[in-house]
GROMACS .gro file of C-alpha atoms in nm:
model
  221
    1MET     CA    1   1.424   3.339  -0.832
    2THR     CA    2   1.178   3.104  -1.002
    3GLN     CA    3   0.891   2.996  -0.778
    4PRO     CA    4   0.831   2.620  -0.746
    5THR     CA    5   0.534   2.484  -0.934
    6PHE     CA    6   0.249   2.289  -0.780
    7THR     CA    7  -0.043   2.082  -0.906
    8ILE     CA    8  -0.328   2.049  -0.657
    9ASN     CA    9  -0.609   1.825  -0.778
   10PRO     CA   10  -0.916   1.741  -0.567
   11ALA     CA   11  -0.898   1.449  -0.328
   12PRO     CA   12  -1.049   1.129  -0.472
   13GLN     CA   13  -1.373   0.984  -0.338
   14VAL     CA   14  -1.305   0.709  -0.084
   15ALA     CA   15  -1.417   0.358  -0.171
   16ASP     CA   16  -1.744   0.216  -0.047
   17ALA     CA   17  -1.724   0.066   0.303
   18SER     CA   18  -1.852  -0.272   0.179
   19VAL     CA   19  -1.556  -0.302  -0.059
   20VAL     CA   20  -1.307  -0.197   0.209
   21ASN     CA   21  -1.453  -0.447   0.455
   22ALA     CA   22  -1.437  -0.728   0.199
   23LEU     CA   23  -1.072  -0.654   0.125
   24GLN     CA   24  -0.992  -0.664   0.497
   25GLU     CA   25  -1.067  -1.036   0.484
   26ILE     CA   26  -0.847  -1.117   0.181
   27VAL     CA   27  -0.472  -1.173   0.195
   28VAL     CA   28  -0.256  -0.979  -0.050
   29SER     CA   29  -0.110  -1.296  -0.203
   30HIS     CA   30  -0.456  -1.408  -0.318
   31LEU     CA   31  -0.518  -1.068  -0.476
   32SER     CA   32  -0.178  -1.082  -0.643
   33ASP     CA   33  -0.242  -1.432  -0.780
   34ASN     CA   34  -0.547  -1.296  -0.959
   35MET     CA   35  -0.361  -0.995  -1.101
   36LEU     CA   36  -0.141  -1.217  -1.323
   37ARG     CA   37   0.133  -1.198  -1.056
   38LEU     CA   38   0.274  -0.897  -1.240
   39SER     CA   39   0.142  -0.608  -1.030
   40GLY     CA   40   0.203  -0.487  -0.680
   41ILE     CA   41   0.469  -0.337  -0.458
   42THR     CA   42   0.743  -0.556  -0.314
   43GLY     CA   43   1.027  -0.314  -0.238
   44LEU     CA   44   0.889  -0.137   0.068
   45THR     CA   45   0.928  -0.245   0.431
   46ARG     CA   46   0.646  -0.268   0.684
   47ILE     CA   47   0.729  -0.023   0.965
   48HIS     CA   48   0.432  -0.095   1.191
   49ARG     CA   49   0.356  -0.422   1.367
   50SER     CA   50   0.070  -0.611   1.210
   51ARG     CA   51  -0.240  -0.406   1.129
   52LYS     CA   52  -0.372  -0.457   0.778
   53LEU     CA   53  -0.385  -0.160   0.542
   54VAL     CA   54  -0.693  -0.108   0.326
   55GLY     CA   55  -0.796   0.230   0.189
   56THR     CA   56  -0.816   0.472  -0.101
   57ALA     CA   57  -0.505   0.633  -0.249
   58LEU     CA   58  -0.450   1.004  -0.205
   59THR     CA   59  -0.133   1.051  -0.408
   60VAL     CA   60   0.165   1.283  -0.368
   61LYS     CA   61   0.457   1.334  -0.605
   62THR     CA   62   0.730   1.541  -0.449
   63ARG     CA   63   1.087   1.641  -0.510
   64PRO     CA   64   1.316   1.387  -0.341
   65GLY     CA   65   1.395   1.494   0.015
   66ASP     CA   66   1.113   1.752   0.031
   67ASN     CA   67   0.779   1.714   0.208
   68LEU     CA   68   0.613   2.053   0.157
   69VAL     CA   69   0.318   1.920  -0.043
   70ILE     CA   70   0.263   1.639   0.206
   71TYR     CA   71   0.146   1.909   0.448
   72LYS     CA   72  -0.116   2.016   0.195
   73ALA     CA   73  -0.218   1.654   0.137
   74LEU     CA   74  -0.282   1.606   0.509
   75MET     CA   75  -0.538   1.885   0.507
   76MET     CA   76  -0.720   1.730   0.209
   77MET     CA   77  -0.759   1.387   0.369
   78GLN     CA   78  -1.090   1.222   0.437
   79PRO     CA   79  -1.139   0.915   0.657
   80GLY     CA   80  -1.028   0.609   0.463
   81HIS     CA   81  -0.760   0.776   0.251
   82VAL     CA   82  -0.412   0.626   0.226
   83LEU     CA   83  -0.125   0.874   0.186
   84VAL     CA   84   0.078   0.744  -0.111
   85VAL     CA   85   0.403   0.937  -0.161
   86ASP     CA   86   0.628   0.911  -0.464
   87GLY     CA   87   0.951   1.053  -0.326
   88GLY     CA   88   1.166   0.919  -0.607
   89SER     CA   89   1.300   0.634  -0.388
   90GLU     CA   90   1.538   0.884  -0.223
   91THR     CA   91   1.616   0.770   0.131
   92THR     CA   92   1.857   1.030   0.268
   93ASN     CA   93   1.586   1.250   0.421
   94ALA     CA   94   1.275   1.117   0.594
   95LEU     CA   95   0.960   1.282   0.459
   96VAL     CA   96   0.724   1.152   0.728
   97GLY     CA   97   0.754   1.109   1.104
   98GLU     CA   98   0.553   1.092   1.424
   99LEU     CA   99   0.392   1.438   1.404
  100ILE     CA  100   0.257   1.376   1.055
  101MET     CA  101   0.137   1.032   1.166
  102LEU     CA  102  -0.051   1.176   1.464
  103TYR     CA  103  -0.223   1.441   1.253
  104ALA     CA  104  -0.310   1.187   0.984
  105GLN     CA  105  -0.463   0.958   1.246
  106GLN     CA  106  -0.689   1.242   1.358
  107ARG     CA  107  -0.800   1.290   0.999
  108GLY     CA  108  -0.897   0.924   0.970
  109CYS     CA  109  -0.608   0.828   0.744
  110ALA     CA  110  -0.588   0.451   0.689
  111GLY     CA  111  -0.209   0.445   0.652
  112PHE     CA  112   0.100   0.546   0.456
  113VAL     CA  113   0.276   0.405   0.149
  114LEU     CA  114   0.607   0.587   0.112
  115ASP     CA  115   0.860   0.552  -0.168
  116CYS     CA  116   1.099   0.748   0.051
  117ALA     CA  117   1.233   0.731   0.406
  118VAL     CA  118   1.043   0.754   0.734
  119ARG     CA  119   1.159   0.830   1.088
  120ASP     CA  120   1.026   0.797   1.444
  121THR     CA  121   0.967   0.432   1.371
  122ALA     CA  122   0.912   0.342   1.737
  123ALA     CA  123   0.601   0.563   1.734
  124PHE     CA  124   0.464   0.380   1.428
  125ALA     CA  125   0.526   0.044   1.594
  126GLU     CA  126   0.364   0.151   1.921
  127ALA     CA  127   0.057   0.292   1.743
  128ASP     CA  128   0.053   0.001   1.493
  129PHE     CA  129  -0.035   0.265   1.234
  130PRO     CA  130  -0.001   0.106   0.888
  131CYS     CA  131   0.313   0.237   0.722
  132TYR     CA  132   0.525   0.092   0.442
  133ALA     CA  133   0.843   0.280   0.353
  134ARG     CA  134   1.152   0.249   0.136
  135ALA     CA  135   1.392   0.301   0.428
  136VAL     CA  136   1.450   0.468   0.765
  137SER     CA  137   1.648   0.787   0.817
  138HIS     CA  138   1.691   1.021   1.114
  139ARG     CA  139   1.746   1.317   0.880
  140GLY     CA  140   1.446   1.544   0.844
  141PRO     CA  141   1.306   1.682   0.516
  142TYR     CA  142   1.330   2.013   0.333
  143LYS     CA  143   1.016   2.218   0.270
  144ASN     CA  144   1.056   2.404  -0.055
  145GLY     CA  145   0.858   2.220  -0.324
  146PRO     CA  146   0.775   2.165  -0.600
  147GLY     CA  147   0.514   1.892  -0.581
  148HIS     CA  148   0.190   1.754  -0.717
  149LEU     CA  149  -0.119   1.616  -0.544
  150ASN     CA  150  -0.359   1.355  -0.676
  151VAL     CA  151  -0.174   1.271  -0.995
  152PRO     CA  152  -0.059   0.925  -1.110
  153VAL     CA  153   0.255   0.821  -0.922
  154SER     CA  154   0.504   0.537  -0.946
  155ILE     CA  155   0.583   0.333  -0.636
  156ASP     CA  156   0.839   0.057  -0.685
  157GLY     CA  157   0.754   0.062  -1.058
  158ASN     CA  158   0.381   0.020  -0.987
  159VAL     CA  159   0.164   0.305  -1.119
  160ILE     CA  160  -0.097   0.416  -0.866
  161HIS     CA  161  -0.378   0.650  -0.961
  162PRO     CA  162  -0.568   0.874  -0.719
  163GLY     CA  163  -0.865   0.675  -0.593
  164ASP     CA  164  -0.708   0.332  -0.640
  165LEU     CA  165  -0.762   0.089  -0.356
  166ILE     CA  166  -0.451   0.002  -0.156
  167VAL     CA  167  -0.423  -0.329   0.029
  168GLY     CA  168  -0.120  -0.420   0.240
  169ASP     CA  169  -0.026  -0.698   0.477
  170GLU     CA  170   0.289  -0.882   0.588
  171ASP     CA  171   0.359  -0.997   0.230
  172GLY     CA  172   0.348  -0.657   0.061
  173LEU     CA  173   0.107  -0.426  -0.118
  174VAL     CA  174  -0.120  -0.416  -0.421
  175SER     CA  175  -0.317  -0.132  -0.577
  176ILE     CA  176  -0.653  -0.197  -0.740
  177PRO     CA  177  -0.867   0.031  -0.959
  178GLN     CA  178  -1.202   0.073  -0.789
  179SER     CA  179  -1.373  -0.042  -1.109
  180SER     CA  180  -1.198  -0.382  -1.082
  181ALA     CA  181  -1.241  -0.434  -0.710
  182GLN     CA  182  -1.556  -0.644  -0.700
  183SER     CA  183  -1.448  -0.894  -0.965
  184LEU     CA  184  -1.106  -0.926  -0.801
  185ILE     CA  185  -1.262  -0.986  -0.461
  186GLU     CA  186  -1.473  -1.270  -0.602
  187ALA     CA  187  -1.172  -1.424  -0.778
  188ALA     CA  188  -0.961  -1.403  -0.462
  189LYS     CA  189  -1.235  -1.574  -0.261
  190LYS     CA  190  -1.228  -1.863  -0.508
  191THR     CA  191  -0.850  -1.886  -0.468
  192ALA     CA  192  -0.889  -1.902  -0.090
  193SER     CA  193  -1.147  -2.179  -0.125
  194ILE     CA  194  -0.919  -2.382  -0.352
  195GLU     CA  195  -0.631  -2.346  -0.107
  196GLU     CA  196  -0.848  -2.464   0.180
  197GLY     CA  197  -0.918  -2.779  -0.023
  198ILE     CA  198  -0.545  -2.830  -0.081
  199LYS     CA  199  -0.474  -2.789   0.290
  200ALA     CA  200  -0.731  -3.058   0.364
  201GLU     CA  201  -0.566  -3.289   0.112
  202ILE     CA  202  -0.220  -3.227   0.257
  203SER     CA  203  -0.350  -3.325   0.600
  204ASN     CA  204  -0.428  -3.679   0.476
  205GLY     CA  205  -0.055  -3.752   0.477
  206ARG     CA  206  -0.045  -3.929   0.141
  207LEU     CA  207   0.251  -3.902  -0.095
  208GLU     CA  208   0.031  -3.878  -0.405
  209GLN     CA  209  -0.170  -3.558  -0.411
  210VAL     CA  210  -0.406  -3.420  -0.675
  211TRP     CA  211  -0.275  -3.066  -0.641
  212LEU     CA  212   0.082  -3.182  -0.709
  213ASP     CA  213  -0.023  -3.399  -1.003
  214THR     CA  214  -0.210  -3.107  -1.157
  215VAL     CA  215   0.117  -2.913  -1.180
  216LEU     CA  216   0.354  -3.197  -1.267
  217LYS     CA  217   0.165  -3.415  -1.516
  218PRO     CA  218   0.151  -3.160  -1.804
  219PHE     CA  219   0.533  -3.182  -1.804
  220GLY     CA  220   0.541  -3.560  -1.786
  221LEU     CA  221   0.682  -3.555  -1.435
   0.00000   0.00000   0.00000
């Protein structure tokens, strides 16, 4: 019988706390607007209640329905890591549940991004532990391998590299290379400032608005 193959790369360095704290204050839509509106994850469902997810990707690529290498990933975690699992979008078997969540919490994990199914969803909601998943299934996983840790993975068509920053809120998720984080943060802050100005203009109650004219006039409307 052929033994399953594994790739175990070192865990990536977690992002600087100042960057993580800055991203906590920025909504995902403003990050997305400054990423050409082409990037990001839209196909996963938020399983927890409302806590924002910000952290550094520790990536897992596993055979659909199998969570063996997730166990290894848990032991490699450092505080601030986000467990990002490419399970091939297979949703028959849940690869993560309450026990894995509890252990990950103890390791300082910031949350889960799962292109697979999850179970024990009531526990995630009660803990408000950040978790985005493809679906929910009561069926448990197999534990045979193969699998790969800290390699590039694809989640909802979005390639995530080990060490990328992950930001998630009620609107969805984006991944950001650490090298791009600071410039994106500054751009998103400018977007927020512009929107605050638009909100102030809307509050004046007038039909004619600069922000509407800016969009319509180039088309002669």
